[in-house]
């Protein structure tokens, strides 16, 4: 469920005043993650690497209250739930968008992920949960290694977004550079940094 809130009643009042009408309010952080454990769990449990990463993204964001608000148009909206978006190659060899409601239970998240990504691939119809959930966007360019991505400011979509490419083998470990783009009204750099640290910790804790 989404509802409009008064910025003056939130900790984002100053950020709203400063950044809502800024020419480019989007900020991008870059971080290299150690995804060795993620790759091991993926192989051991025969689960998709990107599904596991999406799960860790949702888990890393779930306890940061700034992820439950989002500037939409000129309004500040508050949400009860978080969803993670993934890009799906559909049957026409084009890309479609699929939102997966985050669940703290990996089995539930995996079941929903597999169900709806297959549905979107088959129907070529996007699955959009943005009316009810704050959606974290993701985009994986898995055919090549990339150092980072700077997203655009569309002026329409203000959702936080993560980009990554193919993970890299470094000695006996795997590394993955990621880019995290966010709207400065939604969060400050300290919140973004905490999210990225949470993400690394969730990847290491995954079993």
Short mmCIF file of C-alpha atoms in Angstrom, two decimals:
data_model
loop_
_atom_site.label_atom_id
_atom_site.label_comp_id
_atom_site.label_asym_id
_atom_site.label_seq_id
_atom_site.Cartn_x
_atom_site.Cartn_y
_atom_site.Cartn_z
CA UNK A 1 0.00 0.00 0.00
CA UNK A 2 1.25 3.52 -0.85
CA UNK A 3 0.17 6.78 0.76
CA UNK A 4 1.23 10.39 0.37
CA UNK A 5 3.05 11.87 3.35
CA UNK A 6 3.99 15.43 4.26
CA UNK A 7 7.78 15.83 3.94
CA UNK A 8 7.71 18.19 6.92
CA UNK A 9 6.65 15.28 9.12
CA UNK A 10 9.67 13.18 8.10
CA UNK A 11 13.44 13.24 8.50
CA UNK A 12 13.65 14.00 4.75
CA UNK A 13 12.15 17.51 4.98
CA UNK A 14 15.43 19.33 4.26
CA UNK A 15 16.40 16.89 1.51
CA UNK A 16 12.96 17.33 -0.09
CA UNK A 17 13.41 21.12 -0.10
CA UNK A 18 16.93 20.90 -1.53
CA UNK A 19 16.71 18.10 -4.07
CA UNK A 20 13.17 17.67 -5.41
CA UNK A 21 13.62 20.36 -8.07
CA UNK A 22 17.36 19.89 -8.62
CA UNK A 23 18.38 19.39 -12.30
CA UNK A 24 19.98 16.07 -11.40
CA UNK A 25 19.04 14.74 -7.95
CA UNK A 26 20.38 11.24 -8.64
CA UNK A 27 23.59 10.06 -6.94
CA UNK A 28 25.64 6.98 -7.92
CA UNK A 29 27.90 4.96 -5.62
CA UNK A 30 30.32 2.29 -6.81
CA UNK A 31 31.37 -0.73 -4.75
CA UNK A 32 33.11 -4.02 -5.45
CA UNK A 33 31.41 -6.87 -3.64
CA UNK A 34 32.97 -10.16 -2.64
CA UNK A 35 30.44 -12.65 -4.05
CA UNK A 36 32.44 -15.83 -3.42
CA UNK A 37 29.86 -17.18 -1.00
CA UNK A 38 27.00 -16.25 -3.34
CA UNK A 39 28.61 -18.21 -6.18
CA UNK A 40 29.17 -21.21 -3.88
CA UNK A 41 25.58 -21.23 -2.61
CA UNK A 42 24.31 -20.84 -6.18
CA UNK A 43 26.22 -23.92 -7.34
CA UNK A 44 25.57 -26.00 -4.21
CA UNK A 45 21.82 -25.36 -4.08
CA UNK A 46 21.35 -25.05 -7.86
CA UNK A 47 19.78 -21.62 -7.47
CA UNK A 48 20.19 -18.73 -9.89
CA UNK A 49 22.99 -16.34 -8.95
CA UNK A 50 20.94 -13.25 -9.83
CA UNK A 51 17.93 -14.49 -7.86
CA UNK A 52 20.14 -14.89 -4.78
CA UNK A 53 21.62 -11.43 -5.32
CA UNK A 54 18.14 -9.91 -5.67
CA UNK A 55 17.16 -11.62 -2.41
CA UNK A 56 20.21 -10.19 -0.64
CA UNK A 57 19.40 -6.74 -2.05
CA UNK A 58 15.91 -6.88 -0.59
CA UNK A 59 17.20 -8.17 2.74
CA UNK A 60 19.87 -5.44 2.90
CA UNK A 61 17.25 -2.73 2.30
CA UNK A 62 14.46 -4.09 4.48
CA UNK A 63 15.72 -2.62 7.77
CA UNK A 64 16.56 0.84 6.39
CA UNK A 65 13.48 3.04 6.76
CA UNK A 66 14.47 5.36 3.90
CA UNK A 67 13.80 2.54 1.45
CA UNK A 68 10.11 2.71 2.32
CA UNK A 69 9.69 6.27 1.00
CA UNK A 70 10.07 7.56 -2.54
CA UNK A 71 9.53 10.85 -4.38
CA UNK A 72 6.86 10.29 -7.04
CA UNK A 73 6.17 13.32 -9.19
CA UNK A 74 6.21 16.19 -6.70
CA UNK A 75 4.88 14.01 -3.86
CA UNK A 76 6.61 12.00 -1.18
CA UNK A 77 5.10 8.54 -0.89
CA UNK A 78 5.42 5.97 1.89
CA UNK A 79 5.11 2.21 1.35
CA UNK A 80 4.55 -0.79 3.59
CA UNK A 81 6.56 -3.23 1.47
CA UNK A 82 9.62 -3.46 -0.78
CA UNK A 83 9.89 -5.25 -4.13
CA UNK A 84 12.96 -6.04 -6.21
CA UNK A 85 12.80 -5.65 -9.97
CA UNK A 86 14.62 -7.92 -12.40
CA UNK A 87 14.99 -7.69 -16.17
CA UNK A 88 13.83 -10.79 -18.07
CA UNK A 89 14.67 -11.91 -21.60
CA UNK A 90 11.27 -12.76 -23.08
CA UNK A 91 10.27 -15.24 -25.80
CA UNK A 92 10.67 -12.55 -28.47
CA UNK A 93 14.29 -12.07 -27.43
CA UNK A 94 13.48 -8.65 -25.99
CA UNK A 95 13.62 -7.46 -22.39
CA UNK A 96 10.66 -7.26 -20.04
CA UNK A 97 10.45 -6.00 -16.47
CA UNK A 98 9.40 -8.15 -13.52
CA UNK A 99 8.82 -6.94 -9.94
CA UNK A 100 9.13 -9.52 -7.15
CA UNK A 101 7.70 -8.74 -3.72
CA UNK A 102 10.49 -9.15 -1.17
CA UNK A 103 10.06 -11.90 1.40
CA UNK A 104 12.55 -12.52 4.19
CA UNK A 105 12.04 -16.24 3.59
CA UNK A 106 14.36 -17.34 0.76
CA UNK A 107 12.15 -20.28 -0.27
CA UNK A 108 9.18 -17.95 -0.70
CA UNK A 109 11.20 -15.35 -2.59
CA UNK A 110 12.68 -18.04 -4.86
CA UNK A 111 9.25 -19.51 -5.60
CA UNK A 112 7.84 -16.08 -6.49
CA UNK A 113 10.91 -15.20 -8.55
CA UNK A 114 10.75 -18.37 -10.65
CA UNK A 115 6.97 -18.18 -11.09
CA UNK A 116 6.79 -14.59 -12.25
CA UNK A 117 9.97 -14.40 -14.33
CA UNK A 118 8.72 -17.42 -16.31
CA UNK A 119 5.31 -15.77 -16.68
CA UNK A 120 6.81 -12.50 -17.89
CA UNK A 121 9.14 -14.31 -20.31
CA UNK A 122 6.19 -16.20 -21.79
CA UNK A 123 3.66 -13.36 -22.01
CA UNK A 124 6.08 -10.48 -22.76
CA UNK A 125 4.01 -8.44 -20.30
CA UNK A 126 5.76 -6.45 -17.57
CA UNK A 127 4.87 -7.17 -13.95
CA UNK A 128 4.60 -3.85 -12.10
CA UNK A 129 4.16 -3.62 -8.31
CA UNK A 130 5.03 0.08 -8.02
CA UNK A 131 1.50 1.07 -6.99
CA UNK A 132 1.84 -0.88 -3.74
CA UNK A 133 5.57 -1.41 -3.10
CA UNK A 134 8.76 0.64 -3.20
CA UNK A 135 10.61 -1.08 -6.03
CA UNK A 136 14.38 -1.42 -6.14
CA UNK A 137 15.45 -1.67 -9.77
CA UNK A 138 18.23 -3.96 -10.99
CA UNK A 139 19.92 -4.56 -14.32
CA UNK A 140 22.47 -7.31 -14.95
CA UNK A 141 24.70 -7.25 -18.05
CA UNK A 142 25.92 -10.81 -17.55
CA UNK A 143 27.73 -11.24 -20.89
CA UNK A 144 30.56 -8.86 -20.06
CA UNK A 145 32.53 -7.44 -17.17
CA UNK A 146 31.80 -3.80 -16.38
CA UNK A 147 33.44 -1.41 -13.94
CA UNK A 148 30.33 0.65 -13.31
CA UNK A 149 27.26 2.35 -14.73
CA UNK A 150 25.95 5.88 -14.28
CA UNK A 151 22.20 5.83 -14.82
CA UNK A 152 20.15 8.62 -16.27
CA UNK A 153 17.79 11.00 -14.54
CA UNK A 154 14.54 10.49 -16.42
CA UNK A 155 12.60 12.91 -14.24
CA UNK A 156 9.88 10.24 -14.06
CA UNK A 157 11.30 7.24 -12.20
CA UNK A 158 13.13 8.03 -8.98
CA UNK A 159 13.54 4.48 -7.71
CA UNK A 160 16.89 3.26 -6.36
CA UNK A 161 18.68 1.12 -8.94
CA UNK A 162 21.59 -1.34 -8.98
CA UNK A 163 23.63 -2.34 -12.04
CA UNK A 164 26.21 -5.11 -12.42
CA UNK A 165 27.93 -7.24 -15.05
CA UNK A 166 29.71 -10.59 -15.00
CA UNK A 167 31.48 -11.42 -11.77
CA UNK A 168 35.27 -11.75 -11.88
CA UNK A 169 37.53 -14.50 -10.58
CA UNK A 170 40.43 -13.18 -8.53
CA UNK A 171 42.65 -15.94 -7.22
CA UNK A 172 40.25 -18.16 -5.25
CA UNK A 173 37.54 -15.53 -4.84
CA UNK A 174 34.89 -13.86 -6.97
CA UNK A 175 34.31 -10.11 -7.14
CA UNK A 176 31.42 -8.13 -8.57
CA UNK A 177 31.54 -4.35 -9.13
CA UNK A 178 28.09 -2.82 -8.62
CA UNK A 179 26.68 0.66 -9.17
CA UNK A 180 23.96 1.96 -6.88
CA UNK A 181 21.92 4.95 -8.02
CA UNK A 182 19.50 6.72 -5.67
CA UNK A 183 17.48 9.93 -5.43
CA UNK A 184 18.96 12.32 -2.86
CA UNK A 185 15.47 13.16 -1.56
CA UNK A 186 14.96 9.53 -0.59
CA UNK A 187 18.26 9.02 1.20
CA UNK A 188 21.65 10.49 1.97
CA UNK A 189 25.06 9.01 1.28
CA UNK A 190 25.24 7.54 4.77
CA UNK A 191 22.06 5.53 4.14
CA UNK A 192 23.35 4.35 0.76
CA UNK A 193 26.67 3.36 2.30
CA UNK A 194 24.91 1.41 5.06
CA UNK A 195 22.80 -0.38 2.46
CA UNK A 196 25.88 -1.45 0.49
CA UNK A 197 27.58 -2.68 3.68
CA UNK A 198 24.39 -4.57 4.58
CA UNK A 199 24.39 -6.10 1.11
CA UNK A 200 27.95 -7.37 1.51
CA UNK A 201 27.09 -8.81 4.94
CA UNK A 202 23.95 -10.54 3.65
CA UNK A 203 25.96 -12.13 0.82
CA UNK A 204 28.50 -13.48 3.33
CA UNK A 205 25.77 -14.82 5.66
CA UNK A 206 23.79 -16.61 2.95
CA UNK A 207 23.51 -20.39 3.42
#
